[in-house]
mmCIF file of C-alpha atoms in Angstrom:
data_model
loop_
_atom_site.group_PDB
_atom_site.id
_atom_site.type_symbol
_atom_site.label_atom_id
_atom_site.label_comp_id
_atom_site.label_asym_id
_atom_site.label_seq_id
_atom_site.Cartn_x
_atom_site.Cartn_y
_atom_site.Cartn_z
ATOM 1 C CA SER A 1 77.181 111.763 41.651
ATOM 2 C CA ALA A 2 77.565 114.126 44.603
ATOM 3 C CA LEU A 3 81.157 114.995 43.631
ATOM 4 C CA ARG A 4 80.025 116.048 40.159
ATOM 5 C CA VAL A 5 77.360 118.326 41.652
ATOM 6 C CA VAL A 6 79.940 119.894 43.966
ATOM 7 C CA ASP A 7 82.333 120.360 41.025
ATOM 8 C CA ILE A 8 79.626 122.033 38.932
ATOM 9 C CA ALA A 9 78.695 124.296 41.853
ATOM 10 C CA LYS A 10 82.325 125.331 42.317
ATOM 11 C CA ARG A 11 82.719 126.111 38.610
ATOM 12 C CA HIS A 12 79.465 128.113 38.657
ATOM 13 C CA ARG A 13 80.660 130.102 41.678
ATOM 14 C CA PHE A 14 84.076 130.710 40.104
ATOM 15 C CA THR A 15 82.457 131.845 36.847
ATOM 16 C CA ARG A 16 80.162 134.219 38.739
ATOM 17 C CA LEU A 17 83.098 135.695 40.684
ATOM 18 C CA ALA A 18 85.062 136.142 37.458
ATOM 19 C CA ALA A 19 82.048 137.838 35.849
ATOM 20 C CA LEU A 20 81.569 140.193 38.806
ATOM 21 C CA GLY A 21 85.277 141.026 38.672
ATOM 22 C CA ASP A 22 84.935 141.939 34.997
ATOM 23 C CA LEU A 23 81.808 143.961 35.777
ATOM 24 C CA ASN A 24 83.663 145.987 38.416
ATOM 25 C CA LEU A 25 86.770 146.434 36.273
ATOM 26 C CA GLY A 26 84.617 147.624 33.386
ATOM 27 C CA SER A 27 82.956 150.174 35.668
ATOM 28 C CA LEU A 28 86.322 151.419 36.923
ATOM 29 C CA TYR A 29 87.755 151.774 33.428
ATOM 30 C CA ARG A 30 84.589 153.680 32.384
ATOM 31 C CA ILE A 31 84.992 156.080 35.298
ATOM 32 C CA LEU A 32 88.628 156.596 34.295
ATOM 33 C CA GLY A 33 87.547 157.296 30.714
ATOM 34 C CA ASP A 34 89.423 154.283 29.309
ATOM 35 C CA PHE A 35 86.577 152.895 27.237
ATOM 36 C CA GLU A 36 88.280 150.119 25.253
ATOM 37 C CA PRO A 37 89.137 147.940 28.286
ATOM 38 C CA ALA A 38 85.835 149.003 29.900
ATOM 39 C CA LEU A 39 83.969 147.634 26.910
ATOM 40 C CA GLU A 40 85.997 144.410 26.885
ATOM 41 C CA HIS A 41 85.399 143.729 30.591
ATOM 42 C CA GLU A 42 81.672 144.524 30.457
ATOM 43 C CA GLN A 43 81.158 142.341 27.390
ATOM 44 C CA ARG A 44 82.996 139.450 29.048
ATOM 45 C CA ALA A 45 80.883 139.929 32.199
ATOM 46 C CA ILE A 46 77.705 139.892 30.103
ATOM 47 C CA ASP A 47 78.784 136.711 28.326
ATOM 48 C CA LEU A 48 79.646 134.914 31.579
ATOM 49 C CA LEU A 49 76.539 136.097 33.428
ATOM 50 C CA SER A 50 74.347 135.039 30.512
ATOM 51 C CA MET A 51 76.046 131.636 30.463
ATOM 52 C CA ILE A 52 75.355 130.946 34.156
ATOM 53 C CA GLY A 53 71.920 132.584 34.196
ATOM 54 C CA ASP A 54 72.657 135.307 36.778
ATOM 55 C CA ARG A 55 69.999 137.687 35.483
ATOM 56 C CA ARG A 56 70.182 140.244 38.316
ATOM 57 C CA SER A 57 73.916 140.794 37.830
ATOM 58 C CA LEU A 58 73.379 140.751 34.062
ATOM 59 C CA LEU A 59 70.969 143.648 34.493
ATOM 60 C CA ILE A 60 73.714 145.691 36.169
ATOM 61 C CA ALA A 61 76.268 144.752 33.508
ATOM 62 C CA LEU A 62 73.910 145.796 30.715
ATOM 63 C CA GLY A 63 73.392 149.182 32.367
ATOM 64 C CA GLU A 64 77.155 149.652 32.619
ATOM 65 C CA LEU A 65 77.618 148.668 28.977
ATOM 66 C CA GLY A 66 75.003 151.247 27.972
ATOM 67 C CA LEU A 67 76.857 153.949 29.900
ATOM 68 C CA ILE A 68 80.123 153.013 28.183
ATOM 69 C CA GLN A 69 78.418 153.173 24.797
ATOM 70 C CA GLU A 70 76.938 156.583 25.625
ATOM 71 C CA ASN A 71 80.340 157.868 26.733
ATOM 72 C CA GLN A 72 81.639 156.869 23.288
ATOM 73 C CA ASN A 73 78.694 158.620 21.578
ATOM 74 C CA LEU A 74 77.375 155.246 20.399
ATOM 75 C CA PHE A 75 73.783 156.207 21.123
ATOM 76 C CA VAL A 76 72.096 153.700 18.794
ATOM 77 C CA GLU A 77 74.034 150.853 20.435
ATOM 78 C CA ALA A 78 73.306 152.279 23.897
ATOM 79 C CA ILE A 79 69.598 152.354 23.084
ATOM 80 C CA GLN A 80 69.680 148.682 22.099
ATOM 81 C CA THR A 81 71.512 147.817 25.321
ATOM 82 C CA TYR A 82 69.177 149.892 27.515
ATOM 83 C CA GLU A 83 66.136 148.317 25.840
ATOM 84 C CA ARG A 84 67.516 144.870 26.643
ATOM 85 C CA ALA A 85 68.161 145.960 30.246
ATOM 86 C CA PHE A 86 64.688 147.509 30.483
ATOM 87 C CA GLU A 87 63.007 144.286 29.348
ATOM 88 C CA LEU A 88 65.140 142.239 31.730
ATOM 89 C CA ALA A 89 64.299 144.565 34.636
ATOM 90 C CA LYS A 90 60.586 144.230 33.861
ATOM 91 C CA SER A 91 60.834 140.437 33.705
ATOM 92 C CA LEU A 92 62.563 140.441 37.110
ATOM 93 C CA ASP A 93 59.994 142.876 38.598
ATOM 94 C CA ARG A 94 62.827 145.341 39.311
ATOM 95 C CA THR A 95 60.841 148.585 39.154
ATOM 96 C CA THR A 96 63.710 150.880 40.127
ATOM 97 C CA GLU A 97 66.018 149.431 37.472
ATOM 98 C CA ALA A 98 63.260 149.515 34.837
ATOM 99 C CA ALA A 99 62.705 153.212 35.574
ATOM 100 C CA GLN A 100 66.459 153.901 35.470
ATOM 101 C CA ASN A 101 66.763 152.238 32.078
ATOM 102 C CA ALA A 102 63.750 154.203 30.827
ATOM 103 C CA ASP A 103 65.569 157.366 32.023
ATOM 104 C CA ASN A 104 68.693 156.259 30.167
ATOM 105 C CA LEU A 105 66.678 155.552 27.025
ATOM 106 C CA SER A 106 65.107 158.988 27.214
ATOM 107 C CA GLY A 107 68.535 160.612 27.564
ATOM 108 C CA ALA A 108 69.983 158.640 24.650
ATOM 109 C CA TYR A 109 67.069 159.632 22.410
ATOM 110 C CA VAL A 110 67.618 163.269 23.445
ATOM 111 C CA GLU A 111 71.202 162.978 22.197
ATOM 112 C CA LEU A 112 69.840 161.790 18.844
ATOM 113 C CA HIS A 113 67.305 164.687 18.815
ATOM 114 C CA GLN A 114 64.448 162.197 18.650
ATOM 115 C CA TRP A 115 62.197 164.245 20.911
ATOM 116 C CA ASN A 116 59.054 162.093 20.635
ATOM 117 C CA LYS A 117 60.895 158.882 21.544
ATOM 118 C CA ALA A 118 62.708 160.717 24.363
ATOM 119 C CA GLU A 119 59.398 161.966 25.719
ATOM 120 C CA GLU A 120 57.825 158.519 25.390
ATOM 121 C CA TRP A 121 60.578 156.934 27.509
ATOM 122 C CA ASN A 122 60.519 159.814 30.004
ATOM 123 C CA ASP A 123 56.763 159.278 30.431
ATOM 124 C CA ARG A 124 57.325 155.545 30.832
ATOM 125 C CA SER A 125 59.841 156.185 33.581
ATOM 126 C CA ARG A 126 57.262 158.339 35.411
ATOM 127 C CA GLN A 127 54.598 155.652 35.043
ATOM 128 C CA ILE A 128 56.897 152.915 36.325
ATOM 129 C CA ALA A 129 58.622 154.829 39.103
ATOM 130 C CA GLY A 130 55.663 156.661 40.562
ATOM 131 C CA THR A 131 56.182 159.693 42.770
ATOM 132 C CA ASP A 132 58.644 158.287 45.289
ATOM 133 C CA SER A 133 61.654 157.579 43.140
ATOM 134 C CA LYS A 134 65.322 158.323 42.552
ATOM 135 C CA SER A 135 64.336 158.809 38.917
ATOM 136 C CA GLY A 136 62.535 162.095 39.605
ATOM 137 C CA PRO A 137 65.484 164.439 38.941
ATOM 138 C CA TYR A 138 66.428 162.510 35.785
ATOM 139 C CA GLN A 139 62.862 162.763 34.539
ATOM 140 C CA ILE A 140 62.881 166.518 35.092
ATOM 141 C CA VAL A 141 66.291 166.978 33.402
ATOM 142 C CA ASN A 142 65.241 164.831 30.442
ATOM 143 C CA GLY A 143 61.984 166.789 30.207
ATOM 144 C CA ALA A 144 63.924 170.058 30.247
ATOM 145 C CA ARG A 145 66.301 168.822 27.554
ATOM 146 C CA ILE A 146 63.334 167.708 25.431
ATOM 147 C CA ALA A 147 61.642 171.105 25.857
ATOM 148 C CA ASP A 148 64.891 172.878 24.986
ATOM 149 C CA GLY A 149 65.365 170.721 21.900
ATOM 150 C CA ARG A 150 61.853 171.587 20.760
ATOM 151 C CA GLY A 151 62.567 175.294 21.205
ATOM 152 C CA GLN A 152 60.411 175.620 24.338
ATOM 153 C CA THR A 153 63.014 177.693 26.158
ATOM 154 C CA ALA A 154 60.780 179.057 28.938
ATOM 155 C CA THR A 155 59.582 175.560 29.842
ATOM 156 C CA ALA A 156 63.146 174.225 29.759
ATOM 157 C CA ILE A 157 64.401 176.993 32.073
ATOM 158 C CA LYS A 158 61.517 176.398 34.483
ATOM 159 C CA MET A 159 62.271 172.664 34.583
ATOM 160 C CA PHE A 160 66.028 173.170 35.034
ATOM 161 C CA LYS A 161 65.280 175.519 37.956
ATOM 162 C CA GLN A 162 62.943 172.887 39.376
ATOM 163 C CA VAL A 163 65.661 170.228 39.361
ATOM 164 C CA ILE A 164 68.162 172.642 40.938
ATOM 165 C CA ASP A 165 65.657 173.400 43.702
ATOM 166 C CA THR A 166 64.951 169.687 44.147
ATOM 167 C CA LEU A 167 68.632 168.847 44.505
ATOM 168 C CA SER A 168 69.655 171.879 46.552
ATOM 169 C CA VAL A 169 70.624 171.260 50.143
ATOM 170 C CA PRO A 170 69.444 173.901 52.615
ATOM 171 C CA PRO A 171 72.261 175.697 54.412
ATOM 172 C CA THR A 172 72.981 174.630 57.968
ATOM 173 C CA LEU A 173 74.011 176.783 60.892
#
């Protein structure tokens, strides 16, 4: 009946609002460095968003969960989360988010000193993002960290200088 449809729609909307509230609270707790409640809120958001099928918001929640895991030095778990987010971004044709998750994967593999995997994900980010992308500085930093980890100090220094020049703001009068 029409009333049942309206009731279902209201419950769906309420569930989505609750999930987005948890997503935002998780992000705030992460920023404050309080990772236990951050993790709880993000996981609840992921569960609710999965239940109602809100895949775009789920993509954001997965990225936040990966950041929380990285902040806790849980790099293997972060990699699993970022891979899930990467695949979801690809399935939604969200190029920017796919590139961001490839950047995050590269950075997590750097932390584990898995230079080949880090380079593979850094290259993937470049392929996905193209030349006009917010991912550019992250790709350069990840490349510099990979070079440094491989003992290629001169290359690392050159790349770090490149990212500083890229991000520098010219002085104004």
